Amino acid sequence: MSSDSNRKFHEKQMEFFGAVTASVSHEINNVFAITNENSGLMSDLLKNAKRDKPIDPKRFLHINETLGKQLEREKHIVKRLNRFSHNVDTPLKEIDLNELITNLCDISQRFAYRKKVKLSLSLKRSPIVIESSPFTLQEMVFACIIAFLSEAQPGDSITVKVCKDSDRAVILLYGPKIKSEELFAMLQPMTDELAAKTQAESDGAKILLFLPRSIGA
Amino acid sequence: MPNEKVLLIDDEKEFAEVLAERMEARGLKITTADSGPKAIQCVADENFDAIVLNLFMPGMDGIETLKQLLQKNPDLQIILLVGRATIKKGVEAIKLGAMDFIEKPAEFEKLMELINKAAAKKMLLVEKNMEEKMSAILKQKGW
């Protein structure tokens, strides 16, 4: 890779990392906002409570339930972010593709939600273990999801499927028709690094990503 | 500010509900909408003294909603709720005609102050419009 394309490759990686962390931080911020208002509501109720008009315990129970729900939501968001961040720990490692793509799809849900698009995932029951670069792999699949989202209309669906053929793992993405040549040109540095192959079917409404069991294989 | 009418637009229903409850306890009359198109419908049906609009929403985002609301009624007093990283967008919203913006999670009392300011501005605009109409009628009739 030339120094110029190397720089562009790293810029793209940073772009991906930035897009994901910005999206997750917005989600966290929404949880803060709900928690903040519920805490304010409790203060309001306490301040306004009078001897002849005590606080209804059911009201506080409801606030407590809301706070509990938000805490659970926060735990899931942070867990996703934590898993995602640890992908850069090792450039190459053994990964369960089901787990990795599930986390990526969870992270991508907010991008789909903003466009009112349904993003669903279909997995094989048994783990699909390959040796690859988790960060670049997620970057590549995310780029495909974003390409589909850019062509999607509210109400459209995108499906990500993980399976395997004889000696390779396969990630299939279905969605609205996209210009697959442009996408594949953009994916080139990633497919090179992952020793992956790409294929488009159904006029760009189906994208296939073939991954070797091991990058060195 | 008793019974000022406020439209609260946010796709996070739990956030909108609890904020509405707190505002209603202070004497405001709150209507909520969870999307841009619903907010536009609310504005077509009713008059509001202030509008609180979340910038990040699915489908029609805050900026597009702001544009369409102001197109319908340029006198609307709109306060945007923005994230820390989107303050730039808040500035863009002011240029487009929003009254002000505040970071989400917002400090409740500050938000109430902004709503108060918006309602006062709206009142001045209504009075000004009324004066202009009266003066046009007087001129027309030659009194």
PDB file of C-alpha atoms in Angstrom, chain B residues 4-98:
ATOM      1  CA  GLU B   4     -48.713  29.116  28.109  1.00  0.00           C
ATOM      2  CA  LYS B   5     -49.053  26.555  25.355  1.00  0.00           C
ATOM      3  CA  VAL B   6     -45.897  24.610  24.577  1.00  0.00           C
ATOM      4  CA  LEU B   7     -45.285  21.959  21.921  1.00  0.00           C
ATOM      5  CA  LEU B   8     -42.623  19.451  22.943  1.00  0.00           C
ATOM      6  CA  ILE B   9     -41.124  17.439  20.050  1.00  0.00           C
ATOM      7  CA  ASP B  10     -38.930  14.453  20.936  1.00  0.00           C
ATOM      8  CA  ASP B  11     -38.843  10.850  19.737  1.00  0.00           C
ATOM      9  CA  GLU B  12     -37.807   9.640  23.228  1.00  0.00           C
ATOM     10  CA  LYS B  13     -41.320   9.240  24.594  1.00  0.00           C
ATOM     11  CA  GLU B  14     -40.202   8.637  28.197  1.00  0.00           C
ATOM     12  CA  PHE B  15     -38.188  11.860  28.127  1.00  0.00           C
ATOM     13  CA  ALA B  16     -41.035  13.896  26.628  1.00  0.00           C
ATOM     14  CA  GLU B  17     -43.585  12.484  29.088  1.00  0.00           C
ATOM     15  CA  VAL B  18     -41.642  13.279  32.235  1.00  0.00           C
ATOM     16  CA  LEU B  19     -40.566  16.725  30.990  1.00  0.00           C
ATOM     17  CA  ALA B  20     -44.197  17.450  30.097  1.00  0.00           C
ATOM     18  CA  GLU B  21     -45.315  16.404  33.581  1.00  0.00           C
ATOM     19  CA  ARG B  22     -42.801  18.756  35.221  1.00  0.00           C
ATOM     20  CA  MET B  23     -43.799  21.637  32.960  1.00  0.00           C
ATOM     21  CA  GLU B  24     -47.514  21.045  33.519  1.00  0.00           C
ATOM     22  CA  ALA B  25     -46.889  21.165  37.273  1.00  0.00           C
ATOM     23  CA  ARG B  26     -45.585  24.720  36.656  1.00  0.00           C
ATOM     24  CA  GLY B  27     -48.800  25.723  34.938  1.00  0.00           C
ATOM     25  CA  LEU B  28     -47.844  25.199  31.276  1.00  0.00           C
ATOM     26  CA  LYS B  29     -50.150  23.458  28.835  1.00  0.00           C
ATOM     27  CA  ILE B  30     -48.098  20.833  27.014  1.00  0.00           C
ATOM     28  CA  THR B  31     -48.695  18.978  23.761  1.00  0.00           C
ATOM     29  CA  THR B  32     -46.157  16.321  22.746  1.00  0.00           C
ATOM     30  CA  ALA B  33     -45.207  15.034  19.283  1.00  0.00           C
ATOM     31  CA  ASP B  34     -42.728  12.220  18.639  1.00  0.00           C
ATOM     32  CA  SER B  35     -41.839  13.138  15.048  1.00  0.00           C
ATOM     33  CA  GLY B  36     -41.434  16.077  12.671  1.00  0.00           C
ATOM     34  CA  PRO B  37     -44.552  15.327  10.587  1.00  0.00           C
ATOM     35  CA  LYS B  38     -46.696  15.017  13.744  1.00  0.00           C
ATOM     36  CA  ALA B  39     -45.322  18.341  15.004  1.00  0.00           C
ATOM     37  CA  ILE B  40     -46.206  20.033  11.709  1.00  0.00           C
ATOM     38  CA  GLN B  41     -49.741  18.688  12.050  1.00  0.00           C
ATOM     39  CA  CYS B  42     -49.970  20.007  15.641  1.00  0.00           C
ATOM     40  CA  VAL B  43     -48.889  23.482  14.495  1.00  0.00           C
ATOM     41  CA  ALA B  44     -51.495  23.416  11.719  1.00  0.00           C
ATOM     42  CA  ASP B  45     -54.203  22.579  14.275  1.00  0.00           C
ATOM     43  CA  GLU B  46     -53.206  24.791  17.213  1.00  0.00           C
ATOM     44  CA  ASN B  47     -51.299  27.929  18.235  1.00  0.00           C
ATOM     45  CA  PHE B  48     -48.287  27.572  20.514  1.00  0.00           C
ATOM     46  CA  ASP B  49     -46.435  30.153  22.578  1.00  0.00           C
ATOM     47  CA  ALA B  50     -43.210  28.134  22.425  1.00  0.00           C
ATOM     48  CA  ILE B  51     -41.894  24.997  20.769  1.00  0.00           C
ATOM     49  CA  VAL B  52     -39.149  22.758  22.195  1.00  0.00           C
ATOM     50  CA  LEU B  53     -37.635  20.641  19.431  1.00  0.00           C
ATOM     51  CA  ASN B  54     -35.084  17.831  19.643  1.00  0.00           C
ATOM     52  CA  LEU B  55     -32.427  18.072  16.936  1.00  0.00           C
ATOM     53  CA  PHE B  56     -31.764  14.338  16.563  1.00  0.00           C
ATOM     54  CA  MET B  57     -34.866  12.486  15.487  1.00  0.00           C
ATOM     55  CA  PRO B  58     -35.463   9.608  13.095  1.00  0.00           C
ATOM     56  CA  GLY B  59     -36.859  10.322   9.641  1.00  0.00           C
ATOM     57  CA  MET B  60     -37.357  14.091   9.457  1.00  0.00           C
ATOM     58  CA  ASP B  61     -34.604  15.477  11.700  1.00  0.00           C
ATOM     59  CA  GLY B  62     -34.768  18.615  13.859  1.00  0.00           C
ATOM     60  CA  ILE B  63     -33.300  20.966  11.252  1.00  0.00           C
ATOM     61  CA  GLU B  64     -35.749  19.843   8.555  1.00  0.00           C
ATOM     62  CA  THR B  65     -38.645  20.028  11.042  1.00  0.00           C
ATOM     63  CA  LEU B  66     -37.523  23.542  12.033  1.00  0.00           C
ATOM     64  CA  LYS B  67     -37.439  24.654   8.377  1.00  0.00           C
ATOM     65  CA  GLN B  68     -40.900  23.281   7.678  1.00  0.00           C
ATOM     66  CA  LEU B  69     -42.409  24.708  10.883  1.00  0.00           C
ATOM     67  CA  LEU B  70     -41.040  28.181  10.135  1.00  0.00           C
ATOM     68  CA  GLN B  71     -42.236  27.928   6.564  1.00  0.00           C
ATOM     69  CA  LYS B  72     -45.747  27.390   7.922  1.00  0.00           C
ATOM     70  CA  ASN B  73     -45.445  30.166  10.480  1.00  0.00           C
ATOM     71  CA  PRO B  74     -42.321  32.394  10.652  1.00  0.00           C
ATOM     72  CA  ASP B  75     -43.458  33.800  14.020  1.00  0.00           C
ATOM     73  CA  LEU B  76     -43.036  30.472  15.831  1.00  0.00           C
ATOM     74  CA  GLN B  77     -40.618  30.632  18.769  1.00  0.00           C
ATOM     75  CA  ILE B  78     -38.566  27.459  18.590  1.00  0.00           C
ATOM     76  CA  ILE B  79     -36.001  26.266  21.144  1.00  0.00           C
ATOM     77  CA  LEU B  80     -33.766  23.410  20.013  1.00  0.00           C
ATOM     78  CA  LEU B  81     -32.458  20.635  22.249  1.00  0.00           C
ATOM     79  CA  VAL B  82     -28.962  19.718  21.022  1.00  0.00           C
ATOM     80  CA  GLY B  83     -26.218  17.305  22.085  1.00  0.00           C
ATOM     81  CA  ARG B  84     -22.807  18.577  23.203  1.00  0.00           C
ATOM     82  CA  ALA B  85     -21.202  17.598  19.907  1.00  0.00           C
ATOM     83  CA  THR B  86     -23.943  19.229  17.880  1.00  0.00           C
ATOM     84  CA  ILE B  87     -23.707  22.807  19.162  1.00  0.00           C
ATOM     85  CA  LYS B  88     -22.623  23.761  15.618  1.00  0.00           C
ATOM     86  CA  LYS B  89     -26.025  22.533  14.464  1.00  0.00           C
ATOM     87  CA  GLY B  90     -27.606  24.713  17.138  1.00  0.00           C
ATOM     88  CA  VAL B  91     -25.862  27.751  15.648  1.00  0.00           C
ATOM     89  CA  GLU B  92     -27.088  26.676  12.202  1.00  0.00           C
ATOM     90  CA  ALA B  93     -30.614  26.452  13.634  1.00  0.00           C
ATOM     91  CA  ILE B  94     -30.398  30.029  14.980  1.00  0.00           C
ATOM     92  CA  LYS B  95     -29.377  31.214  11.503  1.00  0.00           C
ATOM     93  CA  LEU B  96     -32.421  29.414  10.117  1.00  0.00           C
ATOM     94  CA  GLY B  97     -34.692  31.257  12.534  1.00  0.00           C
ATOM     95  CA  ALA B  98     -34.790  29.264  15.781  1.00  0.00           C
TER      96      ALA B  98
END
